[in-house]
């Protein structure tokens, strides 16, 4: 008897849950329809770079709290993944905004255009530096880009106009001025935008300092890329996952190791790790902002112009993002580790963005 | 004649020694695994417990009508969004009248959480009578002040390497000497959704997301799983096709969960156009993942129901369906429920399939239904573990504690069902 009751009650429960779920679906559809007549969606959707994510979410939260609009949803998909989603179509099922830790590529603009997305507004968020840091338990390091390349590349020049597999095991092998410790560098996996930018700025930057490689760029671009962009695969470089906090913890455990991560993590953990000086410039707020620190990049996000007016609040969100209290010099994003643009550049971008100037790649 | 007894006793001793050794290997294995478990729990508890308390700063706030509601309409939206910053600044100025320079004032203001003004807004909306009065209000301290209070910022470290400067410490100590700083139970953590400010972040949104996903998962996987198991075990003929189905079910149970996420992405999102990032899709994907587990568990339970119960029912004239649904399934139900709960417990801890369908997102609002965008508890842990702010370290561990509590509760419920309802034959 008891079993039968139990069985009946469980079935009843699942039925109730079924019907409950259905009514909920209907209710929420009804409310969204009444709130926004032109579109079913009343909430901005943002996807894209994990580097821009902390900044986009901060603005989203403040926007949600200080306006009558709903708080935008921010997904962290990586720059490439975000642009793919962004360009996959128009309408409410596709995101309104995508964050990118690099500029949109011509191929991506084409992809967008082939799906009918022709008007895109480009917004520059600010700058970010990528640091090569180690624990404060050991001394800081002064490097130039060539040292970084020689320490990290899979193949290095052999001095006779050819290349050889990277033989350098110690920093002092790379450059006699450096310390006599083993090269151990931890960095993000290839899916990460931070890795892309580091490879492009630091590795290629160091690679180009060899004249014959620089000439290679015009004669054989693929060989040039393969040489400059490939990281070593032995224990000199360890992929430590996307989680930058983990890298910081590992650096504390191993004072000889170095890690590659974003400036905001260096700033939050300045009591335990220090950024290496690269090319004579330390990774400081001022040096990154002025462009003196060589491994720094611009952060962007892209807005679908067609969705402005369709999804409520996009224009207001842009106003919040470009306001001085957010992305300005003393704004709350600087507090979160963003390196803001200087006031003139910021004012220029602000006018362009708020007049919804369309992107054109030249 | 050879002395057999002596020889045997030597052999016996050897055998006994062997047995003792083996027992010790077993004990050591258990001890080691227990040690790992204790170490894990201790590490999480040590890191996470401090997150259940939040440092609060008590300030005398005068709720000025001119600032909060100049029009006097008492509209909740307007009151919640009013700029409460001047009220907090005024409260701080009462304690530190000597701080007048603008930059210094900004610095002082940073002792209070960015969310402080929203806390005030919330209070006024809940209790509009506050307007026009002056009260001592306990506002959340900023993450840095909170970490300092909990001893996680070392004042001996060089000043420029700290995010909490000497001046901040001096101000903090002044407030503390006046009894205006207290640690209180962190209700925000249980009452709000995600936030970029560690002191404002909570797990309620993620908990609701998990709840709705599991609801969808249960509604789909339980009836489907039970019916499949009953049909395959009680009705289906044993032939090539049922063999093939059985092999496939067993294989599906071993498929990595990320694959189900990819399936969800391509079928439910891209083909059926179901809304992205919602518990509806999350629940369907988790249901696909739990289905094989439920089917396999239910089938073995059904198999353990003795054949003579079926024979007796059939002998008394019951039809096959009556036999199955009046006798066999009710007897097997506790076991099937146990299997389902364990499957659901696994689904509760899943992150990978949810990555693919967009449930890894920053969502502040608390979901109200299965079609609202949401995250889930393990995803929230993942997102916080990846945040640069130090205040999230303890919150990550605290969220893990909450998830573990839910898992333990579900497993206990399964054990309870088994103990209470299971019949032994």
XYZ file of C-alpha atoms in Angstrom:
787
model
C 0.000 0.000 0.000
C 2.660 2.407 1.051
C 4.591 1.783 -2.153
C 1.549 2.516 -4.251
C 0.990 5.827 -2.457
C 4.622 6.736 -2.869
C 4.500 5.918 -6.564
C 1.333 7.944 -7.033
C 2.701 10.921 -5.150
C 5.931 10.966 -7.142
C 4.040 10.852 -10.426
C 1.716 13.579 -9.193
C 4.703 15.669 -8.209
C 6.258 15.387 -11.634
C 2.929 16.303 -13.217
C 2.610 19.360 -11.006
C 6.166 20.314 -11.809
C 5.373 19.915 -15.500
C 2.337 22.143 -15.390
C 4.064 24.588 -13.026
C 6.903 24.914 -15.468
C 4.509 25.540 -18.316
C 2.596 28.304 -16.603
C 5.852 29.952 -15.679
C 6.949 29.918 -19.287
C 3.749 31.546 -20.368
C 3.867 34.162 -17.642
C 7.355 35.286 -18.407
C 6.549 35.448 -22.110
C 3.532 37.590 -21.370
C 5.464 40.018 -19.246
C 8.253 40.424 -21.749
C 5.724 41.072 -24.468
C 4.032 43.811 -22.515
C 7.289 45.449 -21.533
C 8.855 45.642 -24.967
C 6.547 45.741 -27.919
C 9.138 45.666 -30.676
C 11.130 42.710 -29.360
C 10.626 39.747 -27.078
C 13.870 40.403 -25.289
C 14.134 43.211 -22.749
C 17.648 42.497 -21.556
C 20.900 43.365 -23.304
C 23.031 40.334 -24.167
C 26.795 40.635 -24.174
C 29.306 37.926 -25.109
C 33.041 37.845 -25.761
C 36.511 38.231 -24.305
C 37.291 37.058 -20.807
C 39.737 39.973 -20.464
C 37.006 42.548 -21.013
C 34.533 40.513 -18.912
C 35.439 42.071 -15.521
C 34.955 45.571 -16.965
C 31.788 44.827 -18.933
C 30.210 43.159 -15.909
C 31.088 46.083 -13.645
C 29.423 48.546 -16.017
C 26.474 46.171 -16.481
C 25.940 45.962 -12.743
C 26.084 49.721 -12.227
C 23.834 50.240 -15.236
C 21.275 47.792 -13.855
C 21.303 49.429 -10.461
C 21.079 53.047 -11.533
C 18.556 52.771 -14.368
C 15.134 51.219 -14.785
C 16.538 48.741 -17.347
C 17.337 45.142 -16.499
C 20.960 44.256 -15.797
C 22.607 43.067 -19.033
C 23.776 39.444 -19.217
C 27.496 39.072 -19.832
C 28.881 35.781 -21.091
C 32.558 35.027 -21.194
C 33.219 33.201 -24.470
C 36.622 34.488 -25.577
C 37.123 37.156 -28.250
C 36.930 34.833 -31.253
C 33.956 32.879 -29.938
C 32.154 36.088 -29.104
C 32.591 37.578 -32.575
C 31.390 34.322 -34.117
C 28.186 34.446 -32.058
C 27.819 38.171 -32.706
C 28.127 37.778 -36.467
C 25.916 34.718 -36.716
C 22.745 36.676 -37.277
C 20.367 39.511 -36.568
C 17.478 39.535 -34.170
C 16.788 38.732 -30.572
C 18.438 35.320 -30.507
C 21.844 36.778 -31.182
C 23.904 38.950 -28.854
C 23.770 42.749 -29.075
C 27.338 43.387 -27.990
C 30.575 41.427 -28.129
C 33.737 42.165 -26.181
C 37.126 41.692 -27.784
C 40.636 41.946 -26.455
C 41.810 42.696 -30.014
C 40.401 44.614 -32.959
C 37.774 42.941 -35.179
C 39.358 41.266 -38.247
C 38.364 41.989 -41.851
C 37.263 38.350 -42.203
C 34.935 38.792 -39.254
C 33.459 41.963 -40.695
C 32.762 39.977 -43.879
C 31.205 37.178 -41.870
C 28.938 39.731 -40.209
C 28.031 41.295 -43.554
C 27.133 37.918 -45.052
C 24.550 37.564 -42.276
C 23.125 41.021 -42.923
C 24.958 42.837 -40.158
C 26.422 45.869 -41.848
C 26.354 48.550 -39.196
C 28.627 47.909 -36.272
C 29.682 50.507 -33.737
C 33.193 50.069 -32.408
C 33.891 51.117 -28.827
C 37.355 51.303 -27.339
C 37.316 50.385 -23.656
C 40.899 51.222 -22.753
C 44.210 49.424 -22.477
C 45.490 46.294 -20.844
C 49.060 45.215 -20.201
C 50.273 41.641 -20.197
C 52.918 40.972 -17.602
C 55.636 38.415 -17.107
C 55.725 38.182 -13.336
C 57.474 36.238 -10.592
C 57.221 35.933 -6.833
C 58.507 38.727 -4.606
C 60.475 36.062 -2.732
C 63.114 36.286 -5.460
C 64.545 39.285 -7.320
C 62.844 41.065 -10.168
C 64.075 40.581 -13.714
C 64.979 43.089 -16.409
C 64.453 41.737 -19.890
C 64.163 42.996 -23.399
C 61.843 41.524 -26.010
C 64.632 39.468 -27.577
C 65.268 37.709 -24.235
C 61.561 36.903 -23.955
C 61.515 35.457 -27.464
C 64.672 33.386 -26.965
C 63.428 32.031 -23.653
C 60.023 31.024 -24.969
C 60.287 30.129 -28.666
C 60.211 26.577 -29.928
C 62.906 27.260 -32.509
C 65.563 29.938 -32.219
C 68.178 31.283 -34.644
C 71.388 29.225 -34.584
C 73.609 32.142 -35.537
C 74.309 30.850 -39.062
C 71.152 32.107 -40.712
C 69.213 28.962 -39.825
C 67.177 27.815 -36.844
C 67.610 25.166 -34.181
C 65.342 23.707 -31.494
C 65.495 25.930 -28.425
C 68.578 24.769 -26.450
C 68.343 27.376 -23.660
C 67.542 25.848 -20.291
C 68.623 28.726 -18.064
C 68.018 32.457 -18.218
C 71.788 32.977 -18.239
C 71.976 30.890 -21.465
C 69.670 33.396 -23.121
C 71.551 36.429 -21.959
C 74.680 36.273 -19.738
C 73.417 39.298 -17.827
C 70.447 37.352 -16.536
C 70.296 35.070 -13.513
C 71.582 31.522 -13.456
C 68.200 29.852 -12.865
C 66.110 27.437 -14.873
C 63.590 28.882 -17.314
C 60.121 27.992 -16.046
C 57.265 30.021 -17.459
C 53.557 29.420 -16.932
C 51.015 30.854 -19.291
C 47.502 30.546 -20.661
C 46.431 27.945 -23.272
C 46.101 28.782 -27.009
C 42.348 29.484 -26.695
C 43.087 32.557 -24.619
C 43.156 36.093 -25.986
C 45.901 36.937 -23.500
C 48.089 34.263 -25.085
C 47.335 35.572 -28.608
C 48.264 39.079 -27.606
C 51.386 37.992 -25.740
C 52.578 35.972 -28.720
C 51.890 38.824 -31.100
C 53.405 41.600 -29.005
C 56.198 40.055 -26.984
C 57.260 37.032 -29.026
C 56.952 38.603 -32.439
C 58.408 41.823 -31.059
C 61.521 39.954 -29.941
C 61.631 37.822 -33.060
C 61.725 40.876 -35.317
C 64.914 42.095 -33.662
C 66.814 39.596 -35.826
C 67.277 41.290 -39.186
C 67.060 38.135 -41.315
C 63.790 37.148 -39.663
C 62.432 40.592 -40.339
C 63.247 40.115 -44.023
C 61.595 36.705 -43.890
C 58.302 38.434 -43.133
C 58.065 39.868 -46.651
C 59.475 36.808 -48.445
C 57.794 33.913 -46.611
C 55.073 35.034 -44.260
C 54.111 31.531 -43.125
C 57.640 30.585 -42.148
C 57.946 33.912 -40.333
C 54.758 33.250 -38.372
C 55.706 29.668 -37.561
C 59.043 30.828 -36.204
C 57.843 33.845 -34.257
C 54.507 32.573 -32.956
C 55.332 29.060 -31.772
C 55.975 28.583 -28.076
C 58.317 25.890 -26.823
C 56.745 22.591 -25.837
C 59.305 21.284 -23.341
C 59.149 22.036 -19.612
C 60.399 25.593 -20.162
C 56.807 26.639 -20.839
C 53.836 25.145 -19.024
C 50.244 25.750 -19.968
C 48.611 26.567 -16.679
C 45.001 26.970 -17.735
C 42.794 30.020 -18.158
C 42.672 30.714 -14.442
C 45.107 33.550 -13.700
C 44.584 33.226 -9.945
C 46.007 29.739 -10.159
C 49.143 31.022 -11.895
C 49.636 33.597 -9.124
C 49.349 30.845 -6.491
C 51.846 28.672 -8.330
C 54.312 31.559 -8.533
C 54.145 31.923 -4.766
C 54.960 28.248 -4.389
C 57.876 28.345 -6.826
C 59.972 31.534 -6.557
C 61.975 30.670 -9.688
C 58.951 30.405 -11.958
C 57.448 33.171 -14.084
C 53.849 33.580 -15.145
C 52.060 35.356 -17.994
C 48.798 37.107 -17.123
C 46.855 40.344 -17.316
C 47.799 43.560 -15.520
C 44.660 43.522 -13.333
C 45.870 40.340 -11.631
C 49.267 41.905 -11.005
C 47.604 44.921 -9.448
C 45.403 42.837 -7.143
C 48.340 40.692 -6.050
C 51.092 43.318 -5.946
C 51.968 42.214 -2.399
C 53.095 38.781 -3.572
C 54.182 39.040 -7.231
C 56.165 41.540 -9.277
C 56.100 42.252 -12.998
C 59.364 41.996 -14.935
C 60.743 45.121 -16.530
C 60.552 44.670 -20.293
C 62.541 46.892 -22.640
C 63.465 49.185 -19.739
C 59.887 49.833 -18.704
C 58.127 48.327 -15.706
C 54.498 47.300 -16.124
C 52.970 50.214 -14.276
C 49.721 52.056 -14.801
C 51.573 55.048 -16.301
C 53.863 53.049 -18.602
C 51.016 51.003 -20.061
C 48.809 54.030 -20.493
C 51.564 55.952 -22.298
C 52.431 52.933 -24.455
C 56.023 52.760 -23.184
C 55.516 49.265 -21.826
C 55.759 47.162 -24.998
C 53.336 44.356 -24.190
C 50.081 46.279 -24.031
C 46.973 46.130 -26.169
C 43.667 47.935 -26.680
C 40.387 46.454 -25.543
C 37.213 46.909 -27.546
C 33.603 46.011 -27.761
C 31.304 45.975 -30.778
C 27.625 46.908 -30.883
C 25.023 45.830 -33.428
C 23.452 49.077 -34.600
C 20.262 47.362 -35.789
C 19.526 46.171 -32.274
C 19.597 49.687 -30.849
C 15.926 50.489 -30.432
C 14.984 46.820 -30.748
C 16.370 45.838 -27.378
C 15.761 48.574 -24.824
C 18.664 50.244 -23.056
C 21.585 49.756 -25.446
C 22.062 53.463 -26.012
C 21.858 54.164 -22.282
C 24.345 51.350 -21.656
C 26.790 53.003 -24.071
C 26.299 56.316 -22.270
C 27.102 54.640 -18.954
C 30.160 52.895 -20.396
C 31.579 56.039 -21.972
C 30.824 58.283 -18.980
C 33.760 59.755 -17.090
C 32.725 57.990 -13.914
C 33.089 54.603 -15.684
C 35.816 54.565 -18.312
C 37.252 58.012 -17.528
C 40.643 58.589 -15.928
C 39.404 58.262 -12.351
C 36.440 56.054 -13.189
C 35.400 52.899 -11.417
C 36.856 50.739 -14.195
C 40.343 52.039 -13.415
C 39.659 50.744 -9.903
C 39.099 47.279 -11.424
C 42.450 47.322 -13.237
C 41.540 48.860 -16.594
C 44.049 51.308 -17.973
C 41.895 54.157 -19.220
C 42.502 56.253 -22.306
C 43.860 59.748 -21.821
C 41.171 62.456 -21.573
C 41.492 63.652 -25.207
C 41.267 60.162 -26.663
C 38.429 59.323 -24.309
C 36.487 62.435 -25.321
C 36.985 61.601 -29.005
C 35.742 58.034 -28.609
C 32.857 59.252 -26.495
C 31.602 61.573 -29.252
C 32.037 58.893 -31.921
C 30.296 56.213 -29.903
C 27.382 58.325 -28.757
C 26.761 59.526 -32.319
C 26.798 55.789 -33.262
C 29.501 56.159 -35.878
C 29.693 52.950 -37.922
C 32.860 50.925 -38.056
C 34.969 51.057 -41.177
C 38.207 49.125 -41.353
C 40.914 50.913 -43.261
C 58.780 -40.034 9.043
C 58.678 -36.352 8.372
C 57.385 -34.091 11.071
C 54.236 -32.758 9.448
C 53.066 -30.686 12.401
C 56.155 -28.528 12.530
C 56.037 -27.930 8.837
C 52.350 -26.968 8.958
C 52.784 -24.575 11.823
C 55.505 -22.764 9.889
C 53.187 -22.557 6.919
C 50.323 -21.470 9.128
C 52.419 -18.686 10.573
C 53.267 -17.525 7.094
C 49.623 -17.498 6.144
C 48.694 -15.569 9.262
C 51.388 -13.032 8.607
C 50.130 -12.638 5.093
C 46.619 -12.021 6.327
C 47.747 -9.455 8.878
C 49.765 -7.681 6.234
C 46.800 -7.591 3.890
C 44.555 -6.184 6.627
C 47.060 -3.428 7.214
C 47.242 -2.575 3.518
C 43.469 -2.175 3.579
C 43.558 -0.017 6.681
C 46.269 2.186 5.248
C 44.281 2.605 2.041
C 41.203 3.689 4.011
C 43.237 6.004 6.225
C 44.877 7.618 3.217
C 41.594 8.286 1.453
C 40.097 9.611 4.696
C 43.121 11.860 5.116
C 42.615 13.287 1.630
C 38.955 13.911 2.385
C 39.689 15.575 5.724
C 42.395 17.680 4.122
C 40.023 18.826 1.380
C 37.206 19.686 3.776
C 39.539 21.418 6.206
C 41.080 23.509 3.417
C 37.688 24.558 2.092
C 36.212 25.253 5.530
C 39.275 27.213 6.654
C 39.149 29.402 3.582
C 35.427 29.689 3.293
C 34.099 30.153 6.807
C 35.215 33.776 7.019
C 32.935 34.605 4.072
C 29.880 33.969 6.208
C 30.721 37.118 8.119
C 30.900 40.578 6.657
C 32.466 43.686 8.148
C 29.929 46.466 8.623
C 30.533 50.131 9.320
C 27.979 52.041 11.370
C 27.313 55.596 10.187
C 24.755 58.187 11.234
C 22.789 58.747 8.064
C 20.204 61.502 7.796
C 17.689 60.483 5.177
C 17.271 63.810 3.437
C 14.056 64.008 1.432
C 15.639 66.533 -0.969
C 18.142 63.876 -2.030
C 16.015 60.746 -1.977
C 12.660 61.876 -3.263
C 12.597 65.590 -4.113
C 9.237 65.270 -5.875
C 7.649 63.553 -2.894
C 5.997 60.866 -5.042
C 7.418 57.939 -3.000
C 7.870 55.978 -6.223
C 9.859 52.838 -5.247
C 11.886 52.818 -8.493
C 12.934 56.448 -8.122
C 13.769 56.014 -4.455
C 15.898 52.937 -5.144
C 17.840 54.739 -7.871
C 18.367 58.054 -6.075
C 21.970 59.068 -5.501
C 22.696 58.128 -1.883
C 26.382 58.933 -2.140
C 26.079 62.411 -0.559
C 24.247 60.907 2.424
C 27.064 58.435 3.051
C 29.693 61.154 2.531
C 27.884 63.311 5.084
C 27.849 60.394 7.517
C 31.599 59.918 7.061
C 32.231 63.650 7.399
C 30.662 63.586 10.856
C 33.294 61.122 12.036
C 36.179 62.685 10.111
C 35.499 66.439 9.964
C 39.202 67.041 9.239
C 39.007 65.344 5.809
C 38.057 68.114 3.419
C 40.241 67.791 0.332
C 38.377 66.183 -2.592
C 40.835 63.383 -3.360
C 41.129 62.502 0.288
C 37.362 62.430 0.611
C 37.124 60.026 -2.315
C 39.725 57.836 -0.670
C 37.790 57.883 2.611
C 34.587 57.004 0.816
C 36.238 53.839 -0.449
C 36.071 52.364 3.048
C 32.382 51.822 2.322
C 31.355 49.334 -0.328
C 30.268 50.606 -3.723
C 27.081 48.745 -2.958
C 26.468 50.844 0.165
C 24.255 53.282 -1.683
C 22.144 50.448 -3.050
C 21.770 49.051 0.463
C 20.404 52.434 1.550
C 18.083 52.507 -1.462
C 16.756 49.085 -0.555
C 16.131 50.160 3.028
C 14.214 53.251 1.971
C 12.052 51.276 -0.459
C 11.204 48.752 2.230
C 10.556 51.395 4.825
C 9.743 54.834 3.369
C 9.178 56.243 6.877
C 12.964 56.484 7.183
C 12.873 59.604 5.012
C 13.409 62.690 7.091
C 14.891 60.782 10.045
C 18.458 60.231 11.199
C 19.555 56.713 12.024
C 22.683 54.722 12.682
C 22.925 52.426 9.680
C 25.353 49.514 9.367
C 26.677 49.598 5.809
C 28.869 46.937 4.212
C 32.537 47.809 4.320
C 34.517 47.642 1.094
C 36.225 44.389 0.229
C 39.635 45.789 1.210
C 38.427 46.955 4.626
C 36.727 43.601 5.097
C 39.918 41.702 4.248
C 41.890 43.926 6.622
C 39.379 43.278 9.411
C 39.722 39.541 8.841
C 43.510 39.776 8.998
C 44.027 38.973 5.340
C 45.930 42.156 4.538
C 49.302 42.357 6.216
C 49.967 45.898 7.472
C 53.694 45.149 7.600
C 53.992 44.842 3.816
C 55.355 47.949 2.090
C 52.581 50.501 1.677
C 52.650 50.804 -2.094
C 52.178 47.069 -2.531
C 48.991 47.086 -0.518
C 45.590 48.048 -1.752
C 44.757 49.179 1.782
C 47.025 52.130 2.549
C 48.356 53.438 5.884
C 45.836 56.248 5.811
C 43.008 53.749 5.271
C 44.263 51.744 8.232
C 44.356 54.860 10.418
C 40.777 55.755 9.457
C 39.690 52.175 9.946
C 41.200 52.051 13.429
C 39.550 55.352 14.403
C 36.184 53.921 13.435
C 36.967 50.687 15.229
C 37.937 52.536 18.442
C 34.592 54.295 18.342
C 32.804 50.950 18.102
C 31.610 51.699 14.613
C 33.005 48.567 13.017
C 31.500 45.156 13.567
C 31.514 41.781 11.920
C 27.990 40.598 11.241
C 26.466 37.521 9.674
C 26.702 37.927 5.899
C 23.044 37.926 4.837
C 23.918 39.448 1.441
C 25.686 36.220 0.502
C 22.423 34.295 0.795
C 20.069 36.988 -0.444
C 21.516 38.353 -3.674
C 22.744 37.401 -7.104
C 26.205 37.817 -8.572
C 28.122 41.068 -8.300
C 31.527 42.421 -9.284
C 32.012 43.651 -5.715
C 32.880 40.648 -3.531
C 31.039 42.145 -0.551
C 27.837 42.487 -2.618
C 27.970 39.072 -4.283
C 25.592 36.306 -3.318
C 24.615 32.817 -4.382
C 20.832 33.058 -4.372
C 20.670 33.578 -8.147
C 22.891 30.564 -8.785
C 20.956 28.446 -6.274
C 17.674 29.263 -8.019
C 19.277 28.535 -11.400
C 20.370 25.121 -10.121
C 16.917 24.506 -8.667
C 15.091 25.299 -11.914
C 17.561 23.257 -13.979
C 17.132 20.270 -11.680
C 13.355 20.682 -11.788
C 13.371 20.485 -15.589
C 15.886 17.647 -15.414
C 13.688 15.686 -12.993
C 10.458 16.245 -14.893
C 12.042 14.931 -18.077
C 14.431 12.246 -16.913
C 12.366 10.608 -14.160
C 9.272 9.520 -16.133
C 11.304 8.785 -19.268
C 13.917 6.786 -17.380
C 11.420 4.773 -15.343
C 9.216 3.982 -18.340
C 12.213 2.919 -20.434
C 13.497 0.681 -17.665
C 10.085 -0.872 -17.025
C 9.482 -1.548 -20.698
C 12.919 -3.000 -21.337
C 12.847 -5.151 -18.218
C 9.215 -6.302 -18.074
C 7.751 -6.128 -21.551
C 10.408 -6.134 -24.263
C 11.443 -9.409 -25.858
C 15.104 -10.256 -25.666
C 16.371 -9.928 -29.214
C 19.034 -8.158 -31.258
C 17.288 -4.791 -31.110
C 16.925 -4.730 -27.322
C 20.535 -5.899 -27.006
C 21.619 -3.037 -29.222
C 19.585 -0.581 -27.159
C 21.082 -1.920 -23.967
C 24.631 -1.581 -25.231
C 23.881 1.960 -26.337
C 22.426 2.951 -22.980
C 25.478 1.599 -21.195
C 27.732 3.494 -23.572
C 25.778 6.715 -23.130
C 26.311 6.510 -19.367
C 30.031 6.727 -19.991
C 29.961 9.641 -22.458
C 31.770 12.730 -21.101
C 29.273 15.389 -20.073
C 30.733 18.093 -22.345
C 29.467 16.064 -25.314
C 25.911 16.495 -24.063
C 26.587 20.223 -23.895
C 27.649 20.261 -27.545
C 24.537 18.298 -28.418
C 22.419 20.831 -26.533
C 24.113 23.680 -28.387
C 23.551 22.248 -31.843
C 20.068 20.783 -31.348
C 18.202 22.807 -28.750
C 19.789 26.213 -29.341
C 20.646 26.220 -33.031
C 17.914 23.964 -34.394
C 14.947 24.421 -32.051
C 15.910 28.007 -31.202
C 15.264 27.584 -27.502
C 16.449 30.557 -25.426
C 20.176 30.568 -24.635
C 21.497 30.565 -21.040
C 18.195 29.353 -19.544
C 17.505 26.561 -17.026
C 15.068 25.130 -19.589
C 17.892 24.148 -21.953
C 20.268 23.433 -19.057
C 17.723 21.061 -17.549
C 17.142 19.248 -20.844
C 20.879 18.753 -21.340
C 21.317 17.536 -17.760
C 18.324 15.216 -18.238
C 19.998 13.618 -21.258
C 23.049 13.117 -19.117
C 21.189 11.588 -16.156
C 18.833 9.391 -18.212
C 21.248 6.474 -18.730
C 22.145 6.475 -15.020
C 18.473 6.319 -14.032
C 17.674 3.616 -16.595
C 20.555 1.407 -15.546
C 19.824 1.794 -11.815
C 16.091 1.213 -12.301
C 16.626 -1.883 -14.394
C 18.844 -3.534 -11.824
C 16.281 -2.726 -9.119
C 13.479 -4.216 -11.225
C 15.574 -7.318 -11.789
C 15.963 -7.749 -8.039
C 12.183 -7.951 -7.490
C 11.606 -11.710 -6.999
C 9.989 -13.588 -9.840
C 7.421 -15.235 -7.512
C 5.707 -11.858 -6.942
C 5.059 -11.630 -10.662
C 4.017 -15.272 -10.795
C 1.630 -14.837 -7.890
C -0.029 -11.795 -9.443
C -0.318 -13.457 -12.829
C -1.655 -16.604 -11.160
C -4.427 -14.605 -9.506
C -5.500 -13.376 -12.891
C -3.799 -9.971 -13.118
C -2.821 -8.811 -16.557
C 0.827 -8.152 -17.411
C 0.303 -4.398 -17.045
C -1.517 -4.814 -13.748
C 1.222 -7.060 -12.433
C 3.869 -4.565 -13.396
C 2.210 -1.372 -12.183
C 0.384 -2.754 -9.133
C 3.165 -4.908 -7.783
C 6.571 -4.763 -9.388
C 7.015 -1.013 -9.919
C 5.757 0.004 -6.448
C 8.140 -2.482 -4.883
C 11.004 -1.151 -6.954
C 10.091 2.524 -6.540
C 12.308 3.335 -3.503
C 15.307 1.925 -5.309
C 14.462 3.756 -8.507
C 14.047 7.004 -6.572
C 17.420 6.470 -4.937
C 18.981 6.014 -8.360
C 17.259 9.149 -9.607
C 18.393 11.242 -6.649
C 21.982 10.114 -7.056
C 21.791 10.936 -10.766
C 20.373 14.363 -9.933
C 23.109 14.948 -7.373
C 25.628 14.372 -10.124
C 23.718 16.755 -12.389
C 23.796 19.413 -9.641
C 27.582 19.361 -9.686
C 27.954 19.515 -13.487
C 29.538 22.531 -15.150
C 30.884 21.325 -18.468
C 27.606 20.882 -20.428
C 26.362 24.247 -19.149
C 29.458 25.967 -20.572
C 28.309 25.186 -24.081
C 24.769 26.500 -23.729
C 25.693 29.883 -22.327
C 24.927 29.386 -18.656
C 28.401 30.636 -17.789
C 27.472 34.282 -17.585
C 27.335 37.269 -15.294
C 23.745 37.433 -14.137
C 22.682 39.767 -11.350
C 18.914 39.276 -11.390
C 17.517 36.260 -9.610
C 15.740 33.948 -12.090
C 12.007 33.573 -11.554
C 11.258 30.710 -13.924
C 12.736 28.176 -16.280
C 12.958 30.616 -19.190
C 14.832 33.351 -17.316
C 18.579 33.478 -17.881
C 20.474 31.854 -15.041
C 23.712 30.219 -13.931
C 24.093 27.321 -11.522
C 26.054 26.776 -8.307
C 29.109 25.050 -9.798
C 29.257 27.652 -12.582
C 29.180 30.434 -9.983
C 32.110 28.788 -8.212
C 33.989 28.622 -11.515
C 33.318 32.294 -12.270
C 34.386 33.495 -8.833
C 37.514 31.354 -8.825
C 38.507 33.191 -11.989
C 37.979 36.727 -10.637
C 40.966 38.935 -9.875
C 39.491 40.469 -6.696
C 40.932 38.892 -3.570
C 37.616 39.025 -1.743
C 36.312 36.341 -4.064
C 38.774 33.756 -2.742
C 36.833 33.210 0.464
C 33.500 33.499 -1.347
C 34.517 30.773 -3.774
C 35.173 28.438 -0.867
C 31.939 29.508 0.816
C 30.003 28.698 -2.354
C 31.698 25.286 -2.441
C 30.540 24.708 1.145
C 26.967 25.550 0.156
C 27.125 23.220 -2.871
C 28.532 20.416 -0.709
C 25.734 20.918 1.828
C 23.156 20.503 -0.936
C 24.903 17.383 -2.253
C 25.114 15.835 1.205
C 21.425 16.585 1.804
C 20.439 14.911 -1.462
C 22.538 11.858 -0.705
C 21.158 11.647 2.831
C 17.654 11.753 1.397
C 18.567 8.869 -0.899
C 19.948 6.897 2.043
C 16.820 7.686 4.068
C 14.552 6.439 1.271
C 16.579 3.265 0.974
C 16.489 2.577 4.704
C 12.806 3.339 5.184
C 11.278 1.829 2.109
C 13.544 -0.876 0.876
C 12.263 -4.419 1.304
C 14.656 -7.310 1.570
C 13.790 -10.650 0.104
